[in-house]
Coordinates of N, CA and C in Angstrom, one line a residue:
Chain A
X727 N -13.8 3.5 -9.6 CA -12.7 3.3 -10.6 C -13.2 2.1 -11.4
X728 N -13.0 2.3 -12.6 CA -13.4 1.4 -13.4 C -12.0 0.4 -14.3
X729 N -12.7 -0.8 -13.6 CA -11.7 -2.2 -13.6 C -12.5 -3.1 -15.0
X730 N -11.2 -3.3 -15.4 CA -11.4 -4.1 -16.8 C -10.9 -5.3 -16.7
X731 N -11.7 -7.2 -16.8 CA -11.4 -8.2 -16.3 C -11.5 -9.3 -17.2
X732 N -10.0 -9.8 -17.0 CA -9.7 -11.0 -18.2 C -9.3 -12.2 -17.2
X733 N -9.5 -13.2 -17.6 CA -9.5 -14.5 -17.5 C -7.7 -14.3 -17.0
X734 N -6.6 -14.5 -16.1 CA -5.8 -14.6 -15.4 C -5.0 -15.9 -16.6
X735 N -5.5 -16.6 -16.7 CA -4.7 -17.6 -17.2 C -5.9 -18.6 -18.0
X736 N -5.4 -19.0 -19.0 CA -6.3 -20.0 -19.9 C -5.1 -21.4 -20.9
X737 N -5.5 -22.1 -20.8 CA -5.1 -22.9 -21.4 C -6.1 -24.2 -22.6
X738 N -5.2 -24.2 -24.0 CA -5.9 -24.7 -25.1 C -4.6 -26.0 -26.1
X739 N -5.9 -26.9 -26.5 CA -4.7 -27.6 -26.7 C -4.4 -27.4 -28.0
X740 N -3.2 -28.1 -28.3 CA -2.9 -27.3 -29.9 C -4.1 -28.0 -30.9
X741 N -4.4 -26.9 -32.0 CA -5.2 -27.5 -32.8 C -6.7 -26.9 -32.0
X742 N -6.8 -26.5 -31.3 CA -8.2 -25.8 -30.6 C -8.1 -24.9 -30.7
X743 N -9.8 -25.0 -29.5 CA -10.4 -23.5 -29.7 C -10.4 -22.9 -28.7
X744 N -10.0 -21.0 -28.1 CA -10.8 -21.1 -27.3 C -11.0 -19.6 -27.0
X745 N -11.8 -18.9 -26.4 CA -12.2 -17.9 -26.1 C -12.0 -17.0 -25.2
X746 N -11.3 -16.0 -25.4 CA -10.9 -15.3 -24.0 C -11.6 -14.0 -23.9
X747 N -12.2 -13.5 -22.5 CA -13.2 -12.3 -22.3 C -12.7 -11.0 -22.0
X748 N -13.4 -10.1 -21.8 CA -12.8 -9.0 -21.3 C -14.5 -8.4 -20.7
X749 N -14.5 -8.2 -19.4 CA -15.6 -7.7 -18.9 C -15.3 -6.4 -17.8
X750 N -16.3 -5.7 -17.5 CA -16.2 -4.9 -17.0 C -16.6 -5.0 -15.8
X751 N -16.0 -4.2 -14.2 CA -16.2 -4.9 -13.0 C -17.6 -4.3 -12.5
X752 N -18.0 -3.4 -13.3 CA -19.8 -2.5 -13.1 C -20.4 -2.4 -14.4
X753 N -20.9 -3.1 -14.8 CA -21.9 -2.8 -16.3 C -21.3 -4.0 -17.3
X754 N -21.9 -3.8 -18.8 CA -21.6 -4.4 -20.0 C -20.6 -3.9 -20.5
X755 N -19.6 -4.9 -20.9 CA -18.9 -4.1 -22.5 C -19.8 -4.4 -24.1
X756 N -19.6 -3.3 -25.0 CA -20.8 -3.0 -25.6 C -19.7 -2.8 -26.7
X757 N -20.1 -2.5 -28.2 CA -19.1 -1.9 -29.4 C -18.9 -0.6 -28.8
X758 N -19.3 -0.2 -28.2 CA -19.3 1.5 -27.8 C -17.9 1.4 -27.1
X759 N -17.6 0.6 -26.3 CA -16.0 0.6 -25.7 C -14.7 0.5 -26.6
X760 N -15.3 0.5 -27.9 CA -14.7 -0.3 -29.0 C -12.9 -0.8 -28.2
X761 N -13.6 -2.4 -27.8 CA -12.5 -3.0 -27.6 C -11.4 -3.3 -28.3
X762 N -10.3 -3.7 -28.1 CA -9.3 -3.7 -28.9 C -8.3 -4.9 -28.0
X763 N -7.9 -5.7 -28.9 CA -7.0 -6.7 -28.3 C -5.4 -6.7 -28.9
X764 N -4.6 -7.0 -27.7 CA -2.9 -7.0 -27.8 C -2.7 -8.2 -27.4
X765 N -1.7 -8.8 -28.3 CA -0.5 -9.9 -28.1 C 0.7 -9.6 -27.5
X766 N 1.3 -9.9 -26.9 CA 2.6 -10.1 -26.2 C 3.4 -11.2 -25.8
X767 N 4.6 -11.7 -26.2 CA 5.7 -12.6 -26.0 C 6.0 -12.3 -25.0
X768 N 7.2 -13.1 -24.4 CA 8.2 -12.3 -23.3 C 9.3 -11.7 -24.0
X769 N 9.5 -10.4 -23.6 CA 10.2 -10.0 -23.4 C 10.3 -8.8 -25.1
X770 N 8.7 -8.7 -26.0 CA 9.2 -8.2 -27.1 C 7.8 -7.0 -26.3
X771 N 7.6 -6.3 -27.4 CA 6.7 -5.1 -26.9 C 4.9 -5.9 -27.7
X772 N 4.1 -5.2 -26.9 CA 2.6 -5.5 -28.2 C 2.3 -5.5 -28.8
X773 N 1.6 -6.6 -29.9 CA 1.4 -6.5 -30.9 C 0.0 -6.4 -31.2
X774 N -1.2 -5.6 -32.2 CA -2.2 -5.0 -31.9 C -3.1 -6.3 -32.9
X775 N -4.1 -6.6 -32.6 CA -4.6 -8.0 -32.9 C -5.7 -7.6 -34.1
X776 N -6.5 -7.0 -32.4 CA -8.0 -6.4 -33.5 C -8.1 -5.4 -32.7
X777 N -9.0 -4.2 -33.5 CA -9.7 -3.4 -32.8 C -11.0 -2.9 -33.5
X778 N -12.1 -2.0 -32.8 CA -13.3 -2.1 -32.8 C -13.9 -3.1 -32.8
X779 N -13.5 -4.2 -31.5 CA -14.5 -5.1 -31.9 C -14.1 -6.1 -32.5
X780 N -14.3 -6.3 -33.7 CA -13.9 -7.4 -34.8 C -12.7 -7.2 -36.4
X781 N -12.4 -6.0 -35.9 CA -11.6 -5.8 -36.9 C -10.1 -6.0 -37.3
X782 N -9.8 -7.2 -37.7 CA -8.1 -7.7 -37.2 C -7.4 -6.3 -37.6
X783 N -6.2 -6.5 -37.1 CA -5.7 -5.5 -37.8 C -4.5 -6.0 -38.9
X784 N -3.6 -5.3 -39.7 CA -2.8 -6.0 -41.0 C -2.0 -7.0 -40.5
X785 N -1.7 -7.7 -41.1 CA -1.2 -8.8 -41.1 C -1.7 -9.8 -40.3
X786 N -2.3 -9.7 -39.9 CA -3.1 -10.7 -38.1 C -3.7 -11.7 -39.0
X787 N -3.5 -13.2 -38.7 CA -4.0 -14.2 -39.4 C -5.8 -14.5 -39.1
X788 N -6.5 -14.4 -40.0 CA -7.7 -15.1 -40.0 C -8.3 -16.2 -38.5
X789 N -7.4 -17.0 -38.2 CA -7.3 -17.4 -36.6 C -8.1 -16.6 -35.4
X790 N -7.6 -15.5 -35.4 CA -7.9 -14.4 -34.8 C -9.5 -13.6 -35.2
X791 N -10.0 -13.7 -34.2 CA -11.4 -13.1 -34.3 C -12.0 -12.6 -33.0
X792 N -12.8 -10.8 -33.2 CA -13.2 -10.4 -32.3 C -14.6 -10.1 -31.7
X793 N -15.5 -10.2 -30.8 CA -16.9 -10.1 -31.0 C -17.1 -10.0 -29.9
X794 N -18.3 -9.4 -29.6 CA -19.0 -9.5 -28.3 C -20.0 -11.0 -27.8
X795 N -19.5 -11.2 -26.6 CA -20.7 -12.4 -26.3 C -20.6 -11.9 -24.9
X796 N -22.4 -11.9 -24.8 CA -23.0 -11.3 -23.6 C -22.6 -10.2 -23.5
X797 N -22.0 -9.7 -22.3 CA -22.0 -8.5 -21.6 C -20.4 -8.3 -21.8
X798 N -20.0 -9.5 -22.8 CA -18.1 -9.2 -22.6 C -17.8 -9.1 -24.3
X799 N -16.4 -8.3 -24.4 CA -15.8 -8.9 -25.2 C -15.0 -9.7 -25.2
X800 N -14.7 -10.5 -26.4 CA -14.3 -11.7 -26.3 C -13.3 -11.8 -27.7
X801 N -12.4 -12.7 -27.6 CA -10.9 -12.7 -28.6 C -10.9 -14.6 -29.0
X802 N -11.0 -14.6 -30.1 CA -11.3 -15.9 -30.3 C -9.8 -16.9 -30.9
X803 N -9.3 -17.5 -30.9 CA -8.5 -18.2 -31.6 C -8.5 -19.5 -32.2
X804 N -8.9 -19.8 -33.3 CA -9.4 -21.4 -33.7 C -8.2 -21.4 -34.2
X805 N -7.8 -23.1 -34.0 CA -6.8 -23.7 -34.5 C -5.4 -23.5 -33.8
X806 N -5.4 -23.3 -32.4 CA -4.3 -22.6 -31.6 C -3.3 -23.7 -32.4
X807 N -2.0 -22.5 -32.3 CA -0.5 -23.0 -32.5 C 0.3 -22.9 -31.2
X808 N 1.3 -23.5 -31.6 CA 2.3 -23.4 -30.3 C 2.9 -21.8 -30.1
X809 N 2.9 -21.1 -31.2 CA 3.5 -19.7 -30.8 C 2.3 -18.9 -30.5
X810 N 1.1 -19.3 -30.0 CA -0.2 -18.3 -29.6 C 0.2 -18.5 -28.3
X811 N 1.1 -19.2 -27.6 CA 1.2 -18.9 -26.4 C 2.3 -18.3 -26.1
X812 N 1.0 -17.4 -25.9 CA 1.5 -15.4 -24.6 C 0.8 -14.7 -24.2
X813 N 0.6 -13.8 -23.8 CA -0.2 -13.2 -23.1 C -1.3 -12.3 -23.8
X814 N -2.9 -12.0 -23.7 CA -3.5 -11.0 -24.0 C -3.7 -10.4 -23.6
X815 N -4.0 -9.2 -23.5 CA -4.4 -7.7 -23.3 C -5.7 -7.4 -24.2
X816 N -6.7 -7.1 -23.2 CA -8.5 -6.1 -24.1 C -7.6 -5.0 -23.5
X817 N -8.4 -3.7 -24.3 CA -8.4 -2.4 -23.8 C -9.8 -1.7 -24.3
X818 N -10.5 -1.4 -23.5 CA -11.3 -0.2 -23.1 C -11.8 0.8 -23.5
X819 N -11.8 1.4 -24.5 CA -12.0 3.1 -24.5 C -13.2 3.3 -23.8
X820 N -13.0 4.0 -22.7 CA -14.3 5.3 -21.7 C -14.1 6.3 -22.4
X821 N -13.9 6.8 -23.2 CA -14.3 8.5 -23.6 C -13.8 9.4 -22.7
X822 N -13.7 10.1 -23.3 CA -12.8 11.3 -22.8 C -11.4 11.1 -22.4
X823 N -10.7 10.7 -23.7 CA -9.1 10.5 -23.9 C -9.2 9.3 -23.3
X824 N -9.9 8.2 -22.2 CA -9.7 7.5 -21.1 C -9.9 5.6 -21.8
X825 N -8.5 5.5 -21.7 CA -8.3 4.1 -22.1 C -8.1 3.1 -20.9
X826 N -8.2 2.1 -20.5 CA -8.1 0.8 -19.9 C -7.9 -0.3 -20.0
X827 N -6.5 -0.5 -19.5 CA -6.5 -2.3 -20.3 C -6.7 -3.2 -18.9
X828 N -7.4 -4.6 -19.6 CA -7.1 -5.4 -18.7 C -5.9 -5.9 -18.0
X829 N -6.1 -6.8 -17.1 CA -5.1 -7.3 -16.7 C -4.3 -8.9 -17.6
X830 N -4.8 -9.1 -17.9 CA -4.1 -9.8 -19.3 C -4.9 -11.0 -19.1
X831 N -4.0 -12.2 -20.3 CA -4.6 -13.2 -19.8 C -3.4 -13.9 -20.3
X832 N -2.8 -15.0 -19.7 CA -1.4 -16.0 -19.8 C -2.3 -17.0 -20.8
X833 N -2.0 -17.0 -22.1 CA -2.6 -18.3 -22.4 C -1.3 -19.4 -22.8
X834 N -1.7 -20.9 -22.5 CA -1.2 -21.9 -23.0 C -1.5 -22.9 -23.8
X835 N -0.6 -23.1 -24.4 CA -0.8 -24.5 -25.5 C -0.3 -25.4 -25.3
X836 N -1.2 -26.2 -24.8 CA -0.3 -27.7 -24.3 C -1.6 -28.9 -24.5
Chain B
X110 N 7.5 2.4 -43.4 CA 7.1 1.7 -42.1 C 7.4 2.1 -41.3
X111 N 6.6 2.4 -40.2 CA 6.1 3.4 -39.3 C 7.5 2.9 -37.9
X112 N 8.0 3.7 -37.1 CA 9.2 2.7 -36.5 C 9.1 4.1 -35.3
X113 N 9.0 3.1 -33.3 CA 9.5 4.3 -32.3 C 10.1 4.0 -32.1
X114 N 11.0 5.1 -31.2 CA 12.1 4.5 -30.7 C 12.6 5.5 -29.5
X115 N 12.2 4.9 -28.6 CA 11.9 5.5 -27.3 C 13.5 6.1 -26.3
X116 N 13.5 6.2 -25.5 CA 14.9 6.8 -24.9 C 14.8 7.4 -23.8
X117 N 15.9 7.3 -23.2 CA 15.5 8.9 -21.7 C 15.7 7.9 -20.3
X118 N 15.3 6.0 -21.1 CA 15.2 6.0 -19.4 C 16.3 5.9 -18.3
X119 N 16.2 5.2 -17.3 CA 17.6 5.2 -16.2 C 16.9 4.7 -14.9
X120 N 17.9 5.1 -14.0 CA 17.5 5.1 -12.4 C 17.3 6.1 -12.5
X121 N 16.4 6.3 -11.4 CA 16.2 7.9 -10.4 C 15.7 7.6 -9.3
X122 N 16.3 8.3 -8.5 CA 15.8 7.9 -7.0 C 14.1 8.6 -6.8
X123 N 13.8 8.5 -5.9 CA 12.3 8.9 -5.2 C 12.5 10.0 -5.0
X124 N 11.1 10.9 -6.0 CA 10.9 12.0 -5.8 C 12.0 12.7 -6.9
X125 N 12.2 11.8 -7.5 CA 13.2 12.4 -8.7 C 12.3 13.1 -9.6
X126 N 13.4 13.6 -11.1 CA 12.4 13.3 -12.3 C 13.1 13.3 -13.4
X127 N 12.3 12.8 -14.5 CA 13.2 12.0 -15.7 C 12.4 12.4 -16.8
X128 N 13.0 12.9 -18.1 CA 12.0 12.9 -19.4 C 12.6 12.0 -20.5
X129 N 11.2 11.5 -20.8 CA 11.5 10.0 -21.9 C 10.9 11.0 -23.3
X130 N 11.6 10.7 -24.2 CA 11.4 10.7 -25.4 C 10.9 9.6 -26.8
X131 N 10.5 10.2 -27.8 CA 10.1 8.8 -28.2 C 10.3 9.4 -30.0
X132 N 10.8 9.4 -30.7 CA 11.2 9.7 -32.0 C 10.4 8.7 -33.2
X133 N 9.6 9.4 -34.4 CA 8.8 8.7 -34.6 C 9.1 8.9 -36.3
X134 N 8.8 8.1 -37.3 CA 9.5 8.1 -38.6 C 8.0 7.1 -39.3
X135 N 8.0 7.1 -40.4 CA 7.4 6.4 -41.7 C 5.7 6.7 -41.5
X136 N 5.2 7.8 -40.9 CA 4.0 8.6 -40.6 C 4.2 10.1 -40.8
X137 N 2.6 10.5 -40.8 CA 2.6 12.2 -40.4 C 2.1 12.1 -39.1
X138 N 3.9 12.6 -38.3 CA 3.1 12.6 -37.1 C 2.6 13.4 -36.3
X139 N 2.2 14.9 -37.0 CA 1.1 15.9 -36.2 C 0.1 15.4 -36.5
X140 N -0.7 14.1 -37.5 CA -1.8 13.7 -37.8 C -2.5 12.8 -36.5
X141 N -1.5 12.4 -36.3 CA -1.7 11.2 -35.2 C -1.7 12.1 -33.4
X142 N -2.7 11.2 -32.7 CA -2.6 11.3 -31.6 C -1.2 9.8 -31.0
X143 N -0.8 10.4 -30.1 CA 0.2 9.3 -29.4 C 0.2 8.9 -27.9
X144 N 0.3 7.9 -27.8 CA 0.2 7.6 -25.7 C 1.7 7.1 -25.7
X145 N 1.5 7.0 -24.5 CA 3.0 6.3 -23.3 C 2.1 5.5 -22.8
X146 N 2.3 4.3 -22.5 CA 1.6 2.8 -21.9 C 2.8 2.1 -21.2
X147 N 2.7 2.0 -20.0 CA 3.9 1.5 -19.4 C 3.4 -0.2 -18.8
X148 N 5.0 -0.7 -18.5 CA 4.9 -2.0 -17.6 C 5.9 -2.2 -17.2
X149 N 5.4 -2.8 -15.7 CA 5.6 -2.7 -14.4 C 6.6 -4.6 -14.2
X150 N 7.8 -4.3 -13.6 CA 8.5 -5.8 -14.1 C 7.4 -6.9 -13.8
X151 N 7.5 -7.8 -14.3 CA 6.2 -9.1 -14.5 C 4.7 -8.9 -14.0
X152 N 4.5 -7.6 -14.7 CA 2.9 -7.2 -14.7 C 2.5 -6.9 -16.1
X153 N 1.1 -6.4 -15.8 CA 0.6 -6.0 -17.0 C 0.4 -4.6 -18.0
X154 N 0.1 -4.4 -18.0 CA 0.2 -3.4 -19.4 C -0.9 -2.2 -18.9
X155 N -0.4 -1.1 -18.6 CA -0.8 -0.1 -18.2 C -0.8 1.5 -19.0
X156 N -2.1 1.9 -19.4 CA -2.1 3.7 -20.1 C -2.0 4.3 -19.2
X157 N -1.1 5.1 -19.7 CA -0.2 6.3 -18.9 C -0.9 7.6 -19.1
X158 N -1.1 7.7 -21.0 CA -1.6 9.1 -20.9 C -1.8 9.1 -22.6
X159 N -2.2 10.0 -22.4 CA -2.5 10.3 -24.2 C -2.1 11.8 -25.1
X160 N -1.7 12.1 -26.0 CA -1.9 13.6 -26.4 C -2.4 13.5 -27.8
X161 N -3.3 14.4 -28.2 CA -3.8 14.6 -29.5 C -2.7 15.3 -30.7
X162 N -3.3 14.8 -31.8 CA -1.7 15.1 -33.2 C -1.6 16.8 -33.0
X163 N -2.3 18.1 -32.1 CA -1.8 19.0 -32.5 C -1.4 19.4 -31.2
X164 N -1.4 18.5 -30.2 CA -0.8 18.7 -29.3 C -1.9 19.5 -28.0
X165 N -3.3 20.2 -28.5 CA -4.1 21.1 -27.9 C -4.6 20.3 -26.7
X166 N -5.1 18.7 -26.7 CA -5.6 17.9 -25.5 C -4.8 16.7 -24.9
X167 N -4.4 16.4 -23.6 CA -4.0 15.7 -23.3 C -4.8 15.0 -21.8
X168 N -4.5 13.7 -21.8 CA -5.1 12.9 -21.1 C -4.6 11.9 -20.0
X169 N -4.5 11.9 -18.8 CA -3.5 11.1 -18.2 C -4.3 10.3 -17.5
X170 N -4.0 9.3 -16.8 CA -4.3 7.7 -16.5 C -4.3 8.7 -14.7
X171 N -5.2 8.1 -14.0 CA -5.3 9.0 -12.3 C -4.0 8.7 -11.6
X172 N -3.3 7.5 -11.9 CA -2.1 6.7 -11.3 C -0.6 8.2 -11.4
X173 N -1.0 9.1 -12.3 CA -0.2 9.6 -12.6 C -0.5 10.9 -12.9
X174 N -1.8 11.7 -13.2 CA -2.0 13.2 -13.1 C -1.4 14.2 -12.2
X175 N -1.2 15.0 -12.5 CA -0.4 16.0 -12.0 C 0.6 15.3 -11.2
X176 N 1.7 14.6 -12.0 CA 3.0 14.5 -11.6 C 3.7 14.5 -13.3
X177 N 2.9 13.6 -13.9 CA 3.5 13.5 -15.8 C 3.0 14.5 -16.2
X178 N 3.8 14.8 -17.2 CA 3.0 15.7 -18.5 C 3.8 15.3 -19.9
X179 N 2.8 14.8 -20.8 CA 3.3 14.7 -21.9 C 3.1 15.5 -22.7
X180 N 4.1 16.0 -24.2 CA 4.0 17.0 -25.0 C 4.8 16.5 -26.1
X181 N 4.7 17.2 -27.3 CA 5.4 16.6 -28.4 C 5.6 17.8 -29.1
X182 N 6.2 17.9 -29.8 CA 7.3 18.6 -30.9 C 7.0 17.7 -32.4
X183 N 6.0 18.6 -33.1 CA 5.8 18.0 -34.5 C 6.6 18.6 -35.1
X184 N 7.7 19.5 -34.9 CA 8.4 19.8 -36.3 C 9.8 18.7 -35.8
X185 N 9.5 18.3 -34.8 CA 10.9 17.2 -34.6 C 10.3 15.8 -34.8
X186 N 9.5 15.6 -34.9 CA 8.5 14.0 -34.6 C 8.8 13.7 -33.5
X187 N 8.7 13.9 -32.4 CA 9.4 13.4 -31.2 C 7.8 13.9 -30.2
X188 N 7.9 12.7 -29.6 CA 7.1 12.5 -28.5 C 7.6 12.3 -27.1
X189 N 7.2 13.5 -26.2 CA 8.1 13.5 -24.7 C 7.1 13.3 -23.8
X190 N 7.5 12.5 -22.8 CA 6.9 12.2 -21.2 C 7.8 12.9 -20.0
X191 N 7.3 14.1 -19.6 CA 8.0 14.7 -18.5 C 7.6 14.2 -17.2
X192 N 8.8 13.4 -16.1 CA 7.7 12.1 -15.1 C 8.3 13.1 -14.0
X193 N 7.8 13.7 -13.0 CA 8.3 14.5 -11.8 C 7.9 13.8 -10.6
X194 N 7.9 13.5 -9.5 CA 7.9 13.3 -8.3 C 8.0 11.7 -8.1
X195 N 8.8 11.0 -8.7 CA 8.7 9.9 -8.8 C 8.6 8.8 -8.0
X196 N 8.1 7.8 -7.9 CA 7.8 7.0 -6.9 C 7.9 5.5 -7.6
X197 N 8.1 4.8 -6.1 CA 9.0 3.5 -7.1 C 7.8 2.5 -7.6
X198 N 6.5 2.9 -7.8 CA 5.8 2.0 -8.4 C 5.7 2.6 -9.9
X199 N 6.4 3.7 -10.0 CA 6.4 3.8 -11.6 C 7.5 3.4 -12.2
X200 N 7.9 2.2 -11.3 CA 9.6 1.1 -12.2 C 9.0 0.7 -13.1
X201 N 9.2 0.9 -14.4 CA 8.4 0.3 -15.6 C 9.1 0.3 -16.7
X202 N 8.8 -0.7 -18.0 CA 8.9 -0.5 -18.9 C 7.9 0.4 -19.8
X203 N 8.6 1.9 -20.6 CA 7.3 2.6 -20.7 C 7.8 2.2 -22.3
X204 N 6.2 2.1 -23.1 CA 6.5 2.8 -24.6 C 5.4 3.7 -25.2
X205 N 6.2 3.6 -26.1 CA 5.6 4.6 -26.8 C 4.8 4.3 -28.0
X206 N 3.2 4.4 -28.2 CA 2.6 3.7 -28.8 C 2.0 5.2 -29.8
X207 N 1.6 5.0 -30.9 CA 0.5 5.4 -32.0 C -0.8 5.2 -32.1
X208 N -1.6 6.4 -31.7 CA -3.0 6.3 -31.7 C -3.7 6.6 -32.6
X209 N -4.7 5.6 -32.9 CA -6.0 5.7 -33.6 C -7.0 6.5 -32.8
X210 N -7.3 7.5 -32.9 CA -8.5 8.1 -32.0 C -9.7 8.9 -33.4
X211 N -10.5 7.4 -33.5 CA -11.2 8.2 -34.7 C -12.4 8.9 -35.0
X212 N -12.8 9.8 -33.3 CA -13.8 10.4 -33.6 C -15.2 10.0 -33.9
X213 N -15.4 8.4 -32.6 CA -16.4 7.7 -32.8 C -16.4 6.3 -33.8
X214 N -14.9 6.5 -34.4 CA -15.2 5.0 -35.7 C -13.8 4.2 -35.1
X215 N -13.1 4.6 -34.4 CA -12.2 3.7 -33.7 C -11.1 4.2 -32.9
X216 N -10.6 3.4 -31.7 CA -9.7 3.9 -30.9 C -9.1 3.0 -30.4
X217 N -7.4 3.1 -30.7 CA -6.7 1.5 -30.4 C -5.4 2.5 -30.8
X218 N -4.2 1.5 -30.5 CA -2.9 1.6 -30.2 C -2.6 0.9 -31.8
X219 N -2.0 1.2 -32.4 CA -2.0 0.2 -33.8 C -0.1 -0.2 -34.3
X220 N 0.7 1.1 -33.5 CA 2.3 0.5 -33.5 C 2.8 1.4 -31.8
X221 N 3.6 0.0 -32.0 CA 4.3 0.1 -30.7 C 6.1 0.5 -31.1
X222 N 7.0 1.2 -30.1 CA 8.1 1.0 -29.8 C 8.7 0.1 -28.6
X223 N 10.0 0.0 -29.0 CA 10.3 -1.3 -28.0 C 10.8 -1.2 -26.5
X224 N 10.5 0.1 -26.0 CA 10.2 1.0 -24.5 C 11.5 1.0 -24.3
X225 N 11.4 1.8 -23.2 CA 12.4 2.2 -22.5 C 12.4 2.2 -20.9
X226 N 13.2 1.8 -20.4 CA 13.3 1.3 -18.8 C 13.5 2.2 -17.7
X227 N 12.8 2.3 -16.9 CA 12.4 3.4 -16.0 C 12.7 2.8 -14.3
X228 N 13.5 2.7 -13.7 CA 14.0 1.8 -12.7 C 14.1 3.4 -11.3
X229 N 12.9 3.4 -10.4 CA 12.9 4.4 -9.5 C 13.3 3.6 -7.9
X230 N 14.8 4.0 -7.7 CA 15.1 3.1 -6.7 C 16.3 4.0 -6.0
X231 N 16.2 3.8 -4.5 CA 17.2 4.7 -3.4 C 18.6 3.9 -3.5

């Protein structure tokens, strides 16, 4: 079974940088997974960040940037605010209809 | 502007079964493929399943094959999740998302609904 692995919790202080991964528990993630990253508050539904990779999606502020480093994808945030803290979600695509999200990542700004 | 709006959920005891609906507006929605992505109270964000805009392929997450089946009704816009033999680790918040499945140029969830609550308990 193929497990998809985010950083559990991360913390940045306001005004920073910092980088959050998404790796896979057997192999590389590659543009071929075309990863894709979700925002989440408490208690509102997902909001879709970037996908393929590097591609924000509308409205998503410039802040936000997606890319592969090494063997992971990775979700970048320069200049954290105090409302970037919530939770991420990468997801996956395996092929053949077969999607995978990670298990998130709690970030904070303090 | 693209807007779900999900419904159907409740209690059901174990071994129940329940169908969620999901009503879809400001798209063509036989064009689009659609998932159900649920979550589980203070967890993470889990794909349930997938169907293609003409309804011919569908895709389910192993946590849940052959007990779901999802199917849609393009002349209603309405997107359904039929959940049978239920079991109480599918207590979740489920929604209903909009898929990009682009045939090798991209594949992502791009609008969400604001789910519906799914509470399987004796």
């Amino acid at each position: 079974q193929t497990v998809v692995t985010q950083e559990p919790s991360f913390s940045v202080s306001p005004g920073g940088t910092v980088t959050l991964t998404c790796g896979l528990s057997s192999g590389s993630v590659s543009t071929s997974y075309y990863p894709s990253w979700y925002q989440q508050t408490p208690g509102q539904a997902p909001r879709t960040l970037i996908y393929s990779t590097d591609i924000r999606s509308s409205g998503v502020p410039d802040r936000f940037s997606g890319s592969i480093l090494g063997n992971k994808a990775a979700l970048t945030i320069t200049g954290a605010q105090a409302d970037d803290e919530c939770d991420y979600y990468c997801v996956l695509y395996l092929g053949g209809g077969i999607s995978v999200f990670g298990g998130g990542t709690q970030l904070t700004v303090l | 502007e693209v807007q779900l709006l999900e419904s159907g959920g409740g209690l059901v005891q174990p071994g129940g079964s329940l169908r969620l609906s999901c009503v879809a507006s400001g798209f063509t929605f036989s064009s689009y493929a659609m998932s159900w992505v649920r979550q589980a109270p203070g967890k993470g964000l889990e794909w349930v399943s997938t169907i293609i805009g003409s309804g011919g392929s569908t895709f389910y997450a192993d946590s849940v094959r052959g007990r779901f089946t999802i199917s849609r009704d393009n002349s209603k816009n309405t997107l359904y999740l039929q959940m049978n033999s239920l079991r109480a680790e599918d207590t979740a918040l489920y929604y209903c998302a909009k898929r990009i499945s682009g045939a090798g140029t991209a594949y992502y969830f791009d609008y969400w609904g604001q789910g519906t609550l799914v509470t399987v308990s004796s």
